[in-house]
N, CA, C and O atoms as a printed pandas DataFrame, in Angstrom:
     atom_number atom_name residue_name chain_id  residue_number  x_coord  y_coord  z_coord
0              1         N          LYS        A               1    5.356  -32.318    6.333
1              2        CA          LYS        A               1    5.601  -31.779    5.289
2              3         C          LYS        A               1    5.697  -30.257    5.514
3              4         O          LYS        A               1    4.786  -29.635    6.060
4              5         N          SER        A               2    6.853  -29.671    5.066
5              6        CA          SER        A               2    7.034  -28.290    5.248
6              7         C          SER        A               2    6.361  -27.438    4.240
7              8         O          SER        A               2    6.107  -27.907    3.131
8              9         N          VAL        A               3    6.068  -26.267    4.535
9             10        CA          VAL        A               3    5.134  -25.349    3.759
10            11         C          VAL        A               3    6.182  -24.453    3.043
11            12         O          VAL        A               3    7.110  -23.927    3.657
12            13         N          SER        A               4    5.970  -24.303    1.642
13            14        CA          SER        A               4    6.830  -23.549    0.998
14            15         C          SER        A               4    6.494  -22.093    1.182
15            16         O          SER        A               4    5.398  -21.678    1.560
16            17         N          MET        A               5    7.603  -21.313    0.862
17            18        CA          MET        A               5    7.349  -19.875    0.934
18            19         C          MET        A               5    6.117  -19.409    0.167
19            20         O          MET        A               5    5.374  -18.532    0.608
20            21         N          THR        A               6    5.930  -20.024   -0.989
21            22        CA          THR        A               6    4.793  -19.567   -1.895
22            23         C          THR        A               6    3.492  -19.965   -1.202
23            24         O          THR        A               6    2.532  -19.196   -1.217
24            25         N          ASP        A               7    3.447  -21.030   -0.658
25            26        CA          ASP        A               7    2.137  -21.385    0.087
26            27         C          ASP        A               7    1.933  -20.388    1.370
27            28         O          ASP        A               7    0.809  -19.992    1.678
28            29         N          ALA        A               8    2.939  -20.068    1.991
29            30        CA          ALA        A               8    2.886  -19.218    2.975
30            31         C          ALA        A               8    2.543  -17.809    2.727
31            32         O          ALA        A               8    1.915  -17.145    3.552
32            33         N          VAL        A               9    2.983  -17.310    1.509
33            34        CA          VAL        A               9    2.658  -15.985    0.942
34            35         C          VAL        A               9    1.238  -16.126    0.647
35            36         O          VAL        A               9    0.458  -15.300    1.123
36            37         N          GLU        A              10    0.818  -17.069   -0.077
37            38        CA          GLU        A              10   -0.540  -17.299   -0.503
38            39         C          GLU        A              10   -1.600  -17.167    0.563
39            40         O          GLU        A              10   -2.637  -16.520    0.421
40            41         N          ALA        A              11   -1.224  -17.884    1.722
41            42        CA          ALA        A              11   -2.056  -17.853    2.982
42            43         C          ALA        A              11   -2.077  -16.530    3.405
43            44         O          ALA        A              11   -3.161  -15.980    3.599
44            45         N          GLU        A              12   -0.983  -15.920    3.581
45            46        CA          GLU        A              12   -1.077  -14.455    4.013
46            47         C          GLU        A              12   -1.774  -13.547    3.194
47            48         O          GLU        A              12   -2.382  -12.605    3.702
48            49         N          TRP        A              13   -1.747  -13.736    1.956
49            50        CA          TRP        A              13   -2.425  -12.953    0.930
50            51         C          TRP        A              13   -4.075  -13.133    1.120
51            52         O          TRP        A              13   -4.829  -12.160    1.106
52            53         N          LYS        A              14   -4.473  -14.326    1.275
53            54        CA          LYS        A              14   -5.815  -14.633    1.593
54            55         C          LYS        A              14   -6.360  -13.882    2.980
55            56         O          LYS        A              14   -7.475  -13.377    3.111
56            57         N          ASN        A              15   -5.454  -13.923    3.841
57            58        CA          ASN        A              15   -5.881  -13.296    5.119
58            59         C          ASN        A              15   -5.924  -11.863    5.135
59            60         O          ASN        A              15   -6.485  -11.337    6.096
60            61         N          LEU        A              16   -5.411  -11.114    4.208
61            62        CA          LEU        A              16   -5.293   -9.725    4.129
62            63         C          LEU        A              16   -6.762   -9.078    3.904
63            64         O          LEU        A              16   -6.988   -7.933    4.295
64            65         N          GLY        A              17   -7.644   -9.773    3.327
65            66        CA          GLY        A              17   -8.858   -9.364    3.249
66            67         C          GLY        A              17   -9.195   -8.630    1.989
67            68         O          GLY        A              17   -8.595   -8.959    0.966
68            69         N          SER        A              18  -10.200   -7.551    1.938
69            70        CA          SER        A              18  -10.599   -6.949    0.643
70            71         C          SER        A              18   -9.673   -5.912    0.105
71            72         O          SER        A              18   -8.770   -5.336    0.712
72            73         N          VAL        A              19  -10.088   -5.754   -1.278
73            74        CA          VAL        A              19   -9.398   -4.621   -2.044
74            75         C          VAL        A              19  -10.117   -3.445   -1.983
75            76         O          VAL        A              19  -11.335   -3.441   -2.164
76            77         N          TYR        A              20   -9.436   -2.372   -1.726
77            78        CA          TYR        A              20  -10.016   -0.924   -1.676
78            79         C          TYR        A              20   -9.119    0.133   -2.345
79            80         O          TYR        A              20   -7.910   -0.076   -2.448
80            81         N          THR        A              21   -9.604    1.097   -2.734
81            82        CA          THR        A              21   -9.009    2.157   -3.372
82            83         C          THR        A              21   -9.139    3.505   -2.794
83            84         O          THR        A              21  -10.278    3.908   -2.554
84            85         N          VAL        A              22   -8.124    4.257   -2.537
85            86        CA          VAL        A              22   -8.142    5.708   -1.906
86            87         C          VAL        A              22   -7.483    6.588   -2.990
87            88         O          VAL        A              22   -6.608    6.211   -3.770
88            89         N          HIS        A              23   -8.079    7.919   -2.915
89            90        CA          HIS        A              23   -7.457    8.983   -3.627
90            91         C          HIS        A              23   -6.869    9.905   -2.892
91            92         O          HIS        A              23   -7.683   10.587   -2.269
92            93         N          LEU        A              24   -5.662   10.209   -2.713
93            94        CA          LEU        A              24   -5.186   10.998   -1.854
94            95         C          LEU        A              24   -4.367   12.264   -2.450
95            96         O          LEU        A              24   -3.594   12.143   -3.401
96            97         N          ALA        A              25   -4.607   13.429   -1.823
97            98        CA          ALA        A              25   -3.746   14.619   -2.328
98            99         C          ALA        A              25   -2.722   14.686   -1.515
99           100         O          ALA        A              25   -2.936   14.401   -0.336
100          101         N          LYS        A              26   -1.443   15.053   -1.903
101          102        CA          LYS        A              26   -0.307   15.207   -1.191
102          103         C          LYS        A              26   -0.560   16.475   -0.111
103          104         O          LYS        A              26   -1.065   17.539   -0.470
104          105         N          GLY        A              27   -0.214   16.251    0.994
105          106        CA          GLY        A              27   -0.201   17.357    2.086
106          107         C          GLY        A              27    1.142   17.952    2.236
107          108         O          GLY        A              27    2.060   17.619    1.487
108          109         N          SER        A              28    1.286   18.816    3.175
109          110        CA          SER        A              28    2.459   19.312    3.518
110          111         C          SER        A              28    3.654   18.261    3.808
111          112         O          SER        A              28    4.842   18.437    3.533
112          113         N          TYR        A              29    3.146   17.271    4.348
113          114        CA          TYR        A              29    4.186   16.172    4.956
114          115         C          TYR        A              29    4.072   14.947    3.879
115          116         O          TYR        A              29    4.499   13.844    4.220
116          117         N          GLY        A              30    3.510   15.128    2.609
117          118        CA          GLY        A              30    3.350   13.989    1.820
118          119         C          GLY        A              30    2.029   13.448    1.926
119          120         O          GLY        A              30    1.051   14.176    2.096
120          121         N          TYR        A              31    1.945   11.970    1.816
121          122        CA          TYR        A              31    0.728   11.300    1.960
122          123         C          TYR        A              31    0.481   10.802    3.301
123          124         O          TYR        A              31   -0.662   10.577    3.697
124          125         N          GLY        A              32    1.547   10.616    4.033
125          126        CA          GLY        A              32    1.521   10.132    5.399
126          127         C          GLY        A              32    1.448    8.705    5.582
127          128         O          GLY        A              32    0.810    8.157    6.480
128          129         N          LEU        A              33    2.236    8.033    4.551
129          130        CA          LEU        A              33    2.425    6.617    4.670
130          131         C          LEU        A              33    3.980    6.226    4.616
131          132         O          LEU        A              33    4.859    6.869    4.042
132          133         N          GLN        A              34    4.112    5.180    5.247
133          134        CA          GLN        A              34    5.469    4.645    5.201
134          135         C          GLN        A              34    5.392    3.105    4.726
135          136         O          GLN        A              34    4.569    2.353    5.248
136          137         N          PHE        A              35    6.141    2.724    3.871
137          138        CA          PHE        A              35    6.147    1.422    3.191
138          139         C          PHE        A              35    7.458    0.676    3.438
139          140         O          PHE        A              35    8.524    1.254    3.651
140          141         N          GLU        A              36    7.293   -0.722    3.392
141          142        CA          GLU        A              36    8.551   -1.617    3.303
142          143         C          GLU        A              36    8.196   -2.468    2.230
143          144         O          GLU        A              36    7.028   -2.655    1.887
144          145         N          PRO        A              37    9.393   -3.099    1.578
145          146        CA          PRO        A              37    9.150   -4.167    0.644
146          147         C          PRO        A              37    8.626   -5.429    1.195
147          148         O          PRO        A              37    8.906   -5.707    2.361
148          149         N          SER        A              38    7.925   -6.196    0.520
149          150        CA          SER        A              38    7.427   -7.498    1.089
150          151         C          SER        A              38    7.352   -8.303   -0.178
151          152         O          SER        A              38    7.468   -7.762   -1.278
152          153         N          GLU        A              39    7.152   -9.646   -0.024
153          154        CA          GLU        A              39    7.085  -10.628   -1.115
154          155         C          GLU        A              39    5.625  -10.292   -1.885
155          156         O          GLU        A              39    5.476  -10.477   -3.092
156          157         N          MET        A              40    4.776   -9.870   -1.171
157          158        CA          MET        A              40    3.396   -9.635   -1.798
158          159         C          MET        A              40    3.462   -8.190   -2.538
159          160         O          MET        A              40    2.694   -7.923   -3.462
160          161         N          GLY        A              41    4.379   -7.336   -2.087
161          162        CA          GLY        A              41    4.320   -5.906   -2.797
162          163         C          GLY        A              41    4.656   -5.115   -1.569
163          164         O          GLY        A              41    4.836   -5.649   -0.474
164          165         N          PRO        A              42    4.750   -3.599   -1.823
165          166        CA          PRO        A              42    4.994   -2.654   -0.890
166          167         C          PRO        A              42    3.925   -2.748    0.315
167          168         O          PRO        A              42    2.732   -2.596    0.053
168          169         N          ARG        A              43    4.307   -2.974    1.503
169          170        CA          ARG        A              43    3.501   -3.089    2.590
170          171         C          ARG        A              43    3.495   -1.718    3.419
171          172         O          ARG        A              43    4.557   -1.116    3.581
172          173         N          VAL        A              44    2.366   -1.261    3.911
173          174        CA          VAL        A              44    2.270   -0.125    4.744
174          175         C          VAL        A              44    2.710   -0.515    6.155
175          176         O          VAL        A              44    2.127   -1.381    6.807
176          177         N          THR        A              45    3.795    0.186    6.600
177          178        CA          THR        A              45    4.259   -0.205    7.911
178          179         C          THR        A              45    3.706    1.032    9.009
179          180         O          THR        A              45    3.564    0.793   10.209
180          181         N          GLN        A              46    3.462    2.193    8.483
181          182        CA          GLN        A              46    2.891    3.271    9.381
182          183         C          GLN        A              46    2.043    4.362    8.607
183          184         O          GLN        A              46    2.355    4.826    7.510
184          185         N          VAL        A              47    1.041    4.665    9.270
185          186        CA          VAL        A              47    0.143    5.688    8.772
186          187         C          VAL        A              47    0.359    6.803    9.834
187          188         O          VAL        A              47    0.072    6.579   11.010
188          189         N          PHE        A              48    0.892    8.078    9.411
189          190        CA          PHE        A              48    1.301    9.114   10.239
190          191         C          PHE        A              48    0.079    9.869   10.653
191          192         O          PHE        A              48   -0.888   10.080    9.920
192          193         N          ALA        A              49    0.214   10.274   11.948
193          194        CA          ALA        A              49   -0.965   11.160   12.583
194          195         C          ALA        A              49   -0.988   12.505   11.929
195          196         O          ALA        A              49    0.016   13.143   11.612
196          197         N          GLN        A              50   -2.302   12.897   11.747
197          198        CA          GLN        A              50   -2.778   14.109   11.101
198          199         C          GLN        A              50   -2.243   14.126    9.615
199          200         O          GLN        A              50   -2.023   15.201    9.057
200          201         N          SER        A              51   -2.039   12.933    8.994
201          202        CA          SER        A              51   -1.671   12.963    7.475
202          203         C          SER        A              51   -3.011   12.867    6.578
203          204         O          SER        A              51   -4.141   12.726    7.043
204          205         N          GLU        A              52   -2.716   12.960    5.342
205          206        CA          GLU        A              52   -3.870   12.765    4.445
206          207         C          GLU        A              52   -4.420   11.275    4.549
207          208         O          GLU        A              52   -5.619   10.999    4.512
208          209         N          ALA        A              53   -3.451   10.404    4.676
209          210        CA          ALA        A              53   -3.904    9.024    4.763
210          211         C          ALA        A              53   -4.827    8.782    6.034
211          212         O          ALA        A              53   -5.844    8.090    6.056
212          213         N          GLU        A              54   -4.314    9.431    7.000
213          214        CA          GLU        A              54   -5.013    9.112    8.462
214          215         C          GLU        A              54   -6.450    9.892    8.165
215          216         O          GLU        A              54   -7.468    9.286    8.502
216          217         N          ARG        A              55   -6.574   11.031    7.633
217          218        CA          ARG        A              55   -7.717   11.588    7.563
218          219         C          ARG        A              55   -8.590   10.908    6.626
219          220         O          ARG        A              55   -9.801   11.026    6.809
220          221         N          ASN        A              56   -8.153   10.187    5.612
221          222        CA          ASN        A              56   -8.883    9.415    4.824
222          223         C          ASN        A              56   -9.680    8.146    5.622
223          224         O          ASN        A              56  -10.849    7.810    5.431
224          225         N          GLY        A              57   -8.722    7.539    6.566
225          226        CA          GLY        A              57   -9.408    6.553    7.569
226          227         C          GLY        A              57   -9.434    5.173    7.005
227          228         O          GLY        A              57   -9.952    4.268    7.659
228          229         N          LEU        A              58   -8.905    4.955    5.826
229          230        CA          LEU        A              58   -9.089    3.441    5.394
230          231         C          LEU        A              58   -7.802    2.760    5.424
231          232         O          LEU        A              58   -7.799    1.569    5.737
232          233         N          VAL        A              59   -6.589    3.411    5.112
233          234        CA          VAL        A              59   -5.247    2.765    5.008
234          235         C          VAL        A              59   -4.876    2.318    6.336
235          236         O          VAL        A              59   -4.955    3.141    7.249
236          237         N          GLN        A              60   -4.500    1.188    6.572
237          238        CA          GLN        A              60   -3.795    0.786    7.915
238          239         C          GLN        A              60   -2.468    0.109    7.740
239          240         O          GLN        A              60   -2.113   -0.329    6.646
240          241         N          ALA        A              61   -1.796    0.033    8.738
241          242        CA          ALA        A              61   -0.400   -0.659    8.808
242          243         C          ALA        A              61   -0.699   -2.161    8.496
243          244         O          ALA        A              61   -1.623   -2.784    9.019
244          245         N          GLY        A              62    0.070   -2.610    7.704
245          246        CA          GLY        A              62   -0.061   -4.177    7.203
246          247         C          GLY        A              62   -0.660   -4.206    5.838
247          248         O          GLY        A              62   -0.340   -5.130    5.091
248          249         N          ASP        A              63   -1.527   -3.257    5.418
249          250        CA          ASP        A              63   -2.033   -3.352    4.015
250          251         C          ASP        A              63   -0.870   -3.231    2.896
251          252         O          ASP        A              63    0.165   -2.577    3.024
252          253         N          VAL        A              64   -1.240   -3.968    1.820
253          254        CA          VAL        A              64   -0.341   -4.183    0.711
254          255         C          VAL        A              64   -0.748   -3.343   -0.538
255          256         O          VAL        A              64   -1.879   -3.472   -1.008
256          257         N          LEU        A              65    0.033   -2.604   -1.004
257          258        CA          LEU        A              65   -0.239   -1.726   -2.281
258          259         C          LEU        A              65   -0.289   -2.687   -3.484
259          260         O          LEU        A              65    0.680   -3.413   -3.706
260          261         N          VAL        A              66   -1.358   -2.716   -4.249
261          262        CA          VAL        A              66   -1.605   -3.518   -5.486
262          263         C          VAL        A              66   -1.621   -2.736   -6.837
263          264         O          VAL        A              66   -1.317   -3.293   -7.892
264          265         N          GLU        A              67   -1.973   -1.476   -6.768
265          266        CA          GLU        A              67   -2.184   -0.676   -7.892
266          267         C          GLU        A              67   -1.778    0.780   -7.464
267          268         O          GLU        A              67   -2.073    1.262   -6.371
268          269         N          LEU        A              68   -1.003    1.488   -8.535
269          270        CA          LEU        A              68   -0.979    2.960   -8.410
270          271         C          LEU        A              68   -1.627    3.459   -9.666
271          272         O          LEU        A              68   -1.311    3.010  -10.768
272          273         N          ASP        A              69   -2.605    4.460   -9.484
273          274        CA          ASP        A              69   -3.216    5.019  -10.535
274          275         C          ASP        A              69   -3.744    4.015  -11.594
275          276         O          ASP        A              69   -3.602    4.245  -12.795
276          277         N          GLY        A              70   -4.317    2.966  -11.158
277          278        CA          GLY        A              70   -4.981    1.939  -11.945
278          279         C          GLY        A              70   -4.093    0.933  -12.558
279          280         O          GLY        A              70   -4.544    0.077  -13.320
280          281         N          THR        A              71   -2.774    1.013  -12.232
281          282        CA          THR        A              71   -1.823    0.169  -12.861
282          283         C          THR        A              71   -1.329   -0.926  -11.858
283          284         O          THR        A              71   -1.028   -0.543  -10.727
284          285         N          ASP        A              72   -1.228   -2.153  -12.145
285          286        CA          ASP        A              72   -0.868   -3.188  -11.343
286          287         C          ASP        A              72    0.807   -2.971  -10.943
287          288         O          ASP        A              72    1.657   -2.660  -11.778
288          289         N          VAL        A              73    1.028   -3.163   -9.757
289          290        CA          VAL        A              73    2.424   -2.840   -9.358
290          291         C          VAL        A              73    3.239   -4.213   -9.122
291          292         O          VAL        A              73    4.359   -4.246   -8.612
292          293         N          THR        A              74    2.583   -5.242   -9.526
293          294        CA          THR        A              74    3.227   -6.577   -9.451
294          295         C          THR        A              74    4.470   -6.582  -10.327
295          296         O          THR        A              74    4.497   -6.241  -11.510
296          297         N          GLY        A              75    5.539   -7.030   -9.569
297          298        CA          GLY        A              75    6.852   -7.181  -10.485
298          299         C          GLY        A              75    7.752   -5.866  -10.579
299          300         O          GLY        A              75    8.898   -5.878  -11.031
300          301         N          ARG        A              76    7.111   -4.753  -10.108
301          302        CA          ARG        A              76    7.908   -3.534  -10.225
302          303         C          ARG        A              76    8.647   -3.354   -9.114
303          304         O          ARG        A              76    8.147   -3.679   -8.038
304          305         N          ARG        A              77    9.907   -2.831   -9.155
305          306        CA          ARG        A              77   10.907   -2.438   -8.163
306          307         C          ARG        A              77   10.348   -1.582   -7.188
307          308         O          ARG        A              77    9.627   -0.636   -7.506
308          309         N          PHE        A              78   10.664   -1.882   -5.912
309          310        CA          PHE        A              78   10.130   -1.030   -4.751
310          311         C          PHE        A              78   10.553    0.531   -4.873
311          312         O          PHE        A              78    9.772    1.462   -4.678
312          313         N          GLU        A              79   11.817    0.653   -5.201
313          314        CA          GLU        A              79   12.277    2.011   -5.307
314          315         C          GLU        A              79   11.663    2.763   -6.382
315          316         O          GLU        A              79   11.533    3.984   -6.289
316          317         N          GLU        A              80   11.245    2.055   -7.484
317          318        CA          GLU        A              80   10.570    2.787   -8.694
318          319         C          GLU        A              80    9.196    3.173   -8.063
319          320         O          GLU        A              80    8.740    4.305   -8.224
320          321         N          LEU        A              81    8.576    2.266   -7.381
321          322        CA          LEU        A              81    7.135    2.496   -7.012
322          323         C          LEU        A              81    7.167    3.791   -5.971
323          324         O          LEU        A              81    6.366    4.721   -6.068
324          325         N          MET        A              82    8.099    3.726   -5.066
325          326        CA          MET        A              82    8.337    4.889   -4.136
326          327         C          MET        A              82    8.607    6.170   -4.683
327          328         O          MET        A              82    8.091    7.177   -4.199
328          329         N          ARG        A              83    9.494    6.216   -5.803
329          330        CA          ARG        A              83    9.707    7.503   -6.656
330          331         C          ARG        A              83    8.418    7.982   -7.298
331          332         O          ARG        A              83    8.074    9.159   -7.193
332          333         N          THR        A              84    7.690    7.070   -7.972
333          334        CA          THR        A              84    6.333    7.353   -8.450
334          335         C          THR        A              84    5.518    8.108   -7.465
335          336         O          THR        A              84    5.010    9.200   -7.717
336          337         N          ILE        A              85    5.404    7.414   -6.212
337          338        CA          ILE        A              85    4.518    7.983   -5.136
338          339         C          ILE        A              85    5.123    9.431   -4.770
339          340         O          ILE        A              85    4.375   10.407   -4.818
340          341         N          LEU        A              86    6.364    9.561   -4.435
341          342        CA          LEU        A              86    6.923   10.795   -4.076
342          343         C          LEU        A              86    6.783   11.842   -5.041
343          344         O          LEU        A              86    6.538   12.988   -4.665
344          345         N          ASP        A              87    6.924   11.539   -6.316
345          346        CA          ASP        A              87    6.843   12.586   -7.422
346          347         C          ASP        A              87    5.521   12.954   -7.798
347          348         O          ASP        A              87    5.367   13.849   -8.629
348          349         N          SER        A              88    4.460   12.317   -7.238
349          350        CA          SER        A              88    3.027   12.769   -7.684
350          351         C          SER        A              88    2.482   13.798   -6.594
351          352         O          SER        A              88    2.824   13.824   -5.411
352          353         N          LYS        A              89    1.624   14.587   -7.186
353          354        CA          LYS        A              89    0.933   15.515   -6.366
354          355         C          LYS        A              89   -0.358   15.088   -5.826
355          356         O          LYS        A              89   -0.842   15.642   -4.839
356          357         N          ASP        A              90   -1.025   13.972   -6.532
357          358        CA          ASP        A              90   -2.106   13.299   -5.913
358          359         C          ASP        A              90   -2.110   11.982   -6.693
359          360         O          ASP        A              90   -1.622   11.847   -7.815
360          361         N          ILE        A              91   -2.712   11.030   -5.983
361          362        CA          ILE        A              91   -2.457    9.638   -6.558
362          363         C          ILE        A              91   -3.634    8.816   -6.162
363          364         O          ILE        A              91   -4.278    9.098   -5.152
364          365         N          LYS        A              92   -3.922    7.843   -6.903
365          366        CA          LYS        A              92   -4.966    6.729   -6.474
366          367         C          LYS        A              92   -4.234    5.618   -6.226
367          368         O          LYS        A              92   -3.558    5.090   -7.109
368          369         N          MET        A              93   -4.302    5.162   -5.002
369          370        CA          MET        A              93   -3.676    3.730   -4.404
370          371         C          MET        A              93   -4.796    2.813   -4.276
371          372         O          MET        A              93   -5.870    3.216   -3.828
372          373         N          THR        A              94   -4.605    1.483   -4.674
373          374        CA          THR        A              94   -5.408    0.432   -4.499
374          375         C          THR        A              94   -4.516   -0.525   -3.431
375          376         O          THR        A              94   -3.348   -0.853   -3.640
376          377         N          PHE        A              95   -5.199   -0.852   -2.404
377          378        CA          PHE        A              95   -4.655   -1.665   -1.401
378          379         C          PHE        A              95   -5.404   -3.098   -1.218
379          380         O          PHE        A              95   -6.587   -3.279   -1.505
380          381         N          ARG        A              96   -4.669   -3.929   -0.778
381          382        CA          ARG        A              96   -5.311   -5.259   -0.142
382          383         C          ARG        A              96   -5.155   -5.265    1.376
383          384         O          ARG        A              96   -4.047   -5.359    1.903
384          385         N          GLY        A              97   -6.244   -5.166    2.038
385          386        CA          GLY        A              97   -6.026   -5.160    3.507
386          387         C          GLY        A              97   -7.229   -5.269    4.418
387          388         O          GLY        A              97   -8.216   -5.948    4.134
388          389         N          ARG        A              98   -7.112   -4.665    5.370
389          390        CA          ARG        A              98   -8.388   -4.884    6.463
390          391         C          ARG        A              98   -9.100   -3.553    6.531
391          392         O          ARG        A              98   -9.630   -3.246    7.599
392          393         N          ALA        A              99   -9.164   -2.755    5.525
393          394        CA          ALA        A              99   -9.872   -1.387    5.689
394          395         C          ALA        A              99  -11.299   -1.590    6.140
395          396         O          ALA        A              99  -11.997   -2.522    5.741
396          397         N          ALA        A             100  -11.713   -0.618    7.038
397          398        CA          ALA        A             100  -13.111   -0.632    7.433
398          399         C          ALA        A             100  -14.045   -0.511    6.225
399          400         O          ALA        A             100  -13.787    0.198    5.252
400          401         N          ALA        A             101  -15.087   -1.213    6.349
401          402        CA          ALA        A             101  -16.190   -0.996    5.228
402          403         C          ALA        A             101  -17.028    0.127    5.745
403          404         O          ALA        A             101  -17.285    0.284    6.938
404          405         N          PHE        A             102  -17.443    0.905    4.765
405          406        CA          PHE        A             102  -18.399    2.057    5.036
406          407         C          PHE        A             102  -19.712    1.843    4.426
407          408         O          PHE        A             102  -20.599    2.687    4.555
């Protein structure tokens, strides 16, 4: 039996781990995160060195954005979400991923 894409996405979602929230202020080079679209939502592809996100220490490549400022991002267009992030001076982002527990 072949596994449907939905089953594969669901399995990957479960493997992502816990949900965590970070509050970031935009630095001179933005927040220091690069995203790509994925079936689960915007996925972090890179955390830039010496960025606000790196200094925070939680966000890792592979984590998936699930909320912006407390609003679920499910079903929103990738470009719209990136514009919201780029236009903000500070933002609260909730991710699902492998963030280290403190």
